Coordinates of C-alpha atoms in Angstrom, one line a residue:
M1 CA 12.8 39.7 -30.5
Q2 CA 12.3 37.5 -34.0
L3 CA 12.1 34.2 -34.6
R4 CA 13.8 31.7 -36.4
K5 CA 12.3 29.9 -39.7
V6 CA 12.6 25.9 -39.3
T7 CA 13.7 25.0 -42.9
A8 CA 11.6 21.8 -44.0
A9 CA 15.4 20.1 -44.4
S10 CA 16.0 21.5 -40.7
A11 CA 12.6 19.5 -39.3
A12 CA 13.5 16.2 -41.0
V13 CA 16.7 16.0 -38.9
L14 CA 15.2 17.0 -35.6
A15 CA 12.4 14.3 -36.3
L16 CA 15.0 11.7 -37.2
A17 CA 17.4 12.5 -34.3
L18 CA 14.4 12.4 -31.8
T19 CA 13.2 8.8 -33.4
A20 CA 16.4 7.7 -33.0
T21 CA 16.9 8.6 -29.1
A22 CA 13.3 7.2 -28.7
C23 CA 14.6 3.9 -30.4
G24 CA 18.1 4.0 -28.0
S25 CA 16.5 4.9 -25.1
D26 CA 14.5 1.1 -25.1
D27 CA 17.6 -1.1 -24.3
K28 CA 19.5 1.5 -21.5
D29 CA 16.8 0.5 -18.2
D30 CA 14.1 -1.0 -17.4
A31 CA 13.2 0.9 -14.0
A32 CA 10.3 1.1 -14.5
G33 CA 8.6 -0.8 -17.2
S34 CA 7.5 -4.4 -17.5
G35 CA 10.6 -6.0 -18.3
G36 CA 12.4 -6.6 -21.3
G37 CA 14.8 -4.4 -21.3
D38 CA 18.8 -5.0 -20.9
K39 CA 19.3 -3.4 -17.4
I40 CA 17.4 -3.0 -14.1
T41 CA 17.5 -0.1 -11.3
I42 CA 17.1 -1.3 -8.0
G43 CA 17.2 0.7 -4.8
I44 CA 19.0 0.0 -1.9
K45 CA 21.1 1.3 1.3
I46 CA 24.8 1.7 0.9
D47 CA 25.6 2.4 4.6
Q48 CA 25.0 -0.2 6.3
P49 CA 27.5 -3.1 6.5
G50 CA 26.0 -6.8 6.6
L51 CA 22.6 -5.5 4.5
G52 CA 23.6 -2.9 2.1
L53 CA 27.2 -1.6 1.5
K54 CA 29.4 0.3 -1.3
T55 CA 32.5 -0.9 -1.0
P56 CA 36.1 1.3 -1.6
D57 CA 36.1 -0.6 -4.6
G58 CA 32.7 0.5 -6.0
K59 CA 30.8 -2.9 -5.2
F60 CA 27.9 -3.7 -3.4
A61 CA 27.4 -6.4 -0.6
G62 CA 25.2 -7.0 2.1
F63 CA 22.2 -9.8 2.7
D64 CA 19.5 -6.9 0.9
V65 CA 22.3 -6.9 -2.0
D66 CA 22.2 -10.6 -2.1
V67 CA 18.0 -11.2 -2.4
A68 CA 18.1 -7.9 -4.7
T69 CA 20.3 -9.8 -7.2
Y70 CA 18.9 -13.0 -6.5
V71 CA 15.6 -11.7 -7.3
A72 CA 16.6 -10.0 -10.7
K73 CA 18.4 -13.0 -12.1
E74 CA 15.3 -14.7 -12.0
L75 CA 13.3 -11.8 -13.5
G76 CA 15.9 -12.5 -16.3
Y77 CA 18.8 -9.9 -15.0
D78 CA 22.5 -10.6 -15.3
A79 CA 24.4 -9.5 -12.2
K80 CA 26.6 -7.3 -14.4
N81 CA 23.7 -5.2 -15.7
I82 CA 21.9 -4.4 -12.2
N83 CA 22.3 -0.6 -11.5
F84 CA 22.4 0.0 -7.6
V85 CA 21.1 3.0 -6.4
E86 CA 20.5 4.3 -2.9
T87 CA 17.7 5.1 -1.7
K88 CA 17.7 6.6 1.7
S89 CA 14.6 6.1 4.3
A90 CA 12.7 8.9 3.6
D91 CA 12.8 8.6 -0.1
R92 CA 12.0 5.1 -0.7
E93 CA 8.1 5.6 -1.3
T94 CA 8.9 9.0 -3.5
A95 CA 11.3 6.8 -5.7
I96 CA 9.2 3.8 -6.3
E97 CA 6.0 6.0 -7.2
R98 CA 8.3 8.4 -9.3
G99 CA 9.7 4.9 -11.3
D100 CA 13.6 5.7 -10.4
V101 CA 13.4 2.3 -9.8
K102 CA 12.3 -1.3 -10.3
F103 CA 11.7 -2.3 -7.0
I104 CA 13.6 -1.3 -3.3
A105 CA 15.2 -4.1 -0.8
A106 CA 16.8 -1.8 1.9
T107 CA 15.7 -3.1 5.3
Y108 CA 12.6 -1.9 4.3
S109 CA 9.8 -3.1 6.9
I110 CA 6.4 -3.5 5.4
N111 CA 3.3 -1.5 8.0
D112 CA 0.4 -0.3 7.0
E113 CA 1.5 3.6 6.4
R114 CA 3.7 2.0 3.6
L115 CA 1.2 -0.4 2.0
Q116 CA -1.0 3.3 1.2
K117 CA 1.7 4.1 -1.1
V118 CA 3.6 1.1 -2.0
D119 CA 3.2 -2.6 -2.5
F120 CA 5.5 -5.5 -1.0
A121 CA 6.9 -8.8 -1.9
G122 CA 7.5 -11.1 0.4
P123 CA 8.8 -10.8 3.5
Y124 CA 12.1 -12.4 3.2
L125 CA 13.1 -11.6 6.7
L126 CA 11.9 -11.1 10.2
A127 CA 14.1 -9.0 12.4
H128 CA 13.6 -7.6 15.9
Q129 CA 14.8 -3.9 17.7
D130 CA 17.3 -5.7 19.7
V131 CA 20.5 -3.9 21.7
L132 CA 24.1 -4.4 21.0
V133 CA 26.6 -4.6 24.0
R134 CA 30.2 -5.2 24.6
A135 CA 30.8 -8.7 24.6
D136 CA 32.7 -8.8 28.0
D137 CA 29.3 -7.1 29.4
D138 CA 26.8 -9.4 31.7
S139 CA 24.8 -6.5 33.6
I140 CA 22.5 -6.3 30.3
K141 CA 20.2 -8.9 30.7
S142 CA 16.9 -7.5 29.9
P143 CA 15.1 -4.2 28.5
E144 CA 14.5 -3.2 31.8
D145 CA 18.2 -3.3 33.1
L146 CA 18.8 -0.4 30.3
N147 CA 17.9 1.7 33.7
N148 CA 20.7 4.3 34.1
K149 CA 22.5 2.8 30.9
R150 CA 24.3 5.2 28.4
L151 CA 22.0 4.3 25.2
C152 CA 23.1 5.1 21.6
S153 CA 20.5 7.5 19.7
V154 CA 21.2 8.0 16.2
T155 CA 20.0 11.5 15.3
G156 CA 16.7 10.7 12.9
S157 CA 16.0 7.3 14.6
T158 CA 13.3 6.2 17.0
S159 CA 14.6 3.3 18.3
A160 CA 16.4 4.5 21.5
K161 CA 13.8 6.8 22.2
N162 CA 11.3 3.8 21.9
V163 CA 13.2 1.9 24.2
K164 CA 13.2 4.9 26.9
D165 CA 9.3 5.8 26.2
K166 CA 8.4 2.3 27.0
L167 CA 10.6 -0.2 28.3
A168 CA 13.4 1.6 30.3
P169 CA 12.4 5.4 31.1
K170 CA 15.6 6.1 33.3
A171 CA 17.8 5.1 30.2
Q172 CA 20.4 7.8 29.6
L173 CA 20.1 8.5 25.4
Q174 CA 23.3 9.9 24.2
N175 CA 22.8 11.4 20.7
Y176 CA 25.4 10.4 18.0
G177 CA 25.4 11.1 14.8
G178 CA 25.4 7.3 12.9
Y179 CA 26.3 4.0 14.1
S180 CA 29.9 3.8 13.2
E181 CA 30.1 6.4 16.1
C182 CA 28.0 4.7 18.7
L183 CA 30.3 1.4 17.7
T184 CA 33.4 3.4 18.5
G185 CA 31.8 5.0 21.8
L186 CA 30.3 1.6 22.9
E187 CA 33.9 0.3 22.1
N188 CA 35.5 3.0 24.5
K189 CA 33.0 2.5 27.5
A190 CA 31.4 6.3 26.5
I191 CA 27.9 4.6 26.0
D192 CA 26.6 1.3 27.5
A193 CA 24.2 -0.5 24.4
L194 CA 23.4 0.8 20.7
T195 CA 19.9 0.1 19.6
T196 CA 18.3 -0.9 16.6
D197 CA 16.8 -3.9 14.3
D198 CA 18.9 -6.8 15.4
S199 CA 19.8 -7.3 11.6
I200 CA 22.1 -4.1 11.3
L201 CA 23.6 -4.3 14.7
A202 CA 24.7 -8.1 13.4
G203 CA 25.8 -6.5 10.0
Y204 CA 28.1 -4.2 12.1
A205 CA 29.4 -6.3 14.6
A206 CA 30.0 -9.2 11.9
Q207 CA 33.0 -6.7 10.0
D208 CA 36.4 -7.5 10.7
V209 CA 37.4 -4.4 12.6
H210 CA 34.2 -5.5 15.1
K211 CA 34.4 -9.3 15.6
G212 CA 34.4 -10.6 19.1
K213 CA 34.0 -7.0 20.4
F214 CA 30.4 -7.0 20.9
K215 CA 27.1 -9.4 21.3
L216 CA 23.6 -9.2 20.4
A217 CA 21.4 -9.2 24.0
G218 CA 18.5 -11.1 22.2
F219 CA 15.4 -9.3 23.2
K220 CA 13.5 -9.5 20.1
M221 CA 11.7 -6.0 21.5
T222 CA 9.6 -5.2 18.2
N223 CA 8.8 -7.2 15.1
E224 CA 10.3 -5.5 11.7
N225 CA 9.0 -7.7 8.5
Y226 CA 11.6 -6.6 5.6
G227 CA 9.8 -7.1 2.5
I228 CA 10.6 -5.4 -1.3
G229 CA 9.3 -2.3 -2.0
L230 CA 7.4 -2.0 -5.7
K231 CA 5.2 -0.2 -7.6
K232 CA 1.4 -0.1 -6.3
G233 CA -0.9 -2.1 -8.6
D234 CA 1.9 -3.5 -10.1
A235 CA 0.7 -7.4 -9.4
D236 CA 2.8 -9.3 -12.3
L237 CA 5.9 -8.0 -10.6
K238 CA 4.6 -8.8 -7.1
K239 CA 3.9 -12.4 -8.1
K240 CA 7.6 -12.7 -9.5
I241 CA 9.5 -11.5 -7.0
D242 CA 7.6 -13.6 -5.0
A243 CA 8.4 -16.8 -6.7
A244 CA 11.9 -15.6 -6.8
L245 CA 12.2 -15.5 -2.8
T246 CA 10.5 -18.7 -2.5
K247 CA 12.5 -20.2 -4.5
M248 CA 15.8 -18.5 -3.1
V249 CA 15.0 -20.4 0.1
S250 CA 14.0 -23.5 -1.2
D251 CA 17.1 -23.8 -3.0
G252 CA 19.4 -23.2 0.1
A253 CA 20.8 -19.6 -1.3
W254 CA 19.1 -18.0 1.3
D255 CA 20.6 -19.4 4.4
K256 CA 24.1 -19.3 2.2
A257 CA 23.2 -15.7 2.2
V258 CA 22.2 -15.1 6.1
E259 CA 25.7 -16.8 7.0
A260 CA 27.6 -15.0 4.9
N261 CA 26.8 -12.0 5.8
F262 CA 25.6 -11.9 9.7
G263 CA 27.3 -15.5 10.8
P264 CA 30.4 -13.7 12.1
A265 CA 28.3 -11.7 14.3
N266 CA 26.4 -15.2 15.7
Y267 CA 23.0 -13.5 14.5
K268 CA 20.3 -15.9 15.6
N269 CA 17.9 -15.0 12.9
E270 CA 14.8 -16.1 12.7
A271 CA 14.0 -19.0 9.9
A272 CA 12.9 -17.8 6.7
P273 CA 9.3 -16.2 6.8
K274 CA 6.3 -17.6 4.5
I275 CA 5.5 -14.9 1.7
G276 CA 2.7 -13.0 2.7
D277 CA 3.2 -14.3 6.6
V278 CA 3.5 -10.5 7.8
V279 CA 4.3 -11.0 12.1
K280 CA 2.8 -8.1 13.8

């Protein structure tokens, strides 16, 4: 096979094109840079009502979204210049390490294992593993009351298994594909309870179609410190996000976001945690 010769003219055209491309890319996105770009890419959940949900009109809503939007504004980005992308639980560390996102706000609990790979700003919410039951069910007053009850287990989740292993060994685990299916089963009395973080449960219960049907038991079985995940070693960004979160609490925006996203479920949230205060 013969190689075509590159003429001086074509080489010049190629060089010019590459230079133009490089210059134009600076304005498009600031996912992993140090600031100054027109846009910012933020990882969120898109299937959790009350926290991170992509609505039918293509917009995003929820407490995590409100927190991320506030932080981005403090970093110098208008809401219209935020590029929200889905980051599933198993992909969060990879997305950060690869530079796909500037930061992640997606029910991202701070723990020692994750801190080996990424850094966290915050925490900005202290959640707890809890149980959701029907509003008219008064038979479950403690975790032990879940013995012999049908407890919803979402495929891939360890929450229900934790309850069975540690608190209610006779609980009957029922495997469902997602939380929405669990809620349908709970409403139809096919199951008796659903367990995961109370913030997630509150988000589902607060949906218009579910208002008044369910209630949180308030067991607080674990502590889940939600933080904003970012690239390890980026101390400057961490400092700026912590400052933004502190301001969000002090100016009342944090309380408004909690009420707007969780209020309809009568979610008894903890007070806003202090920056760096990770409750074990």
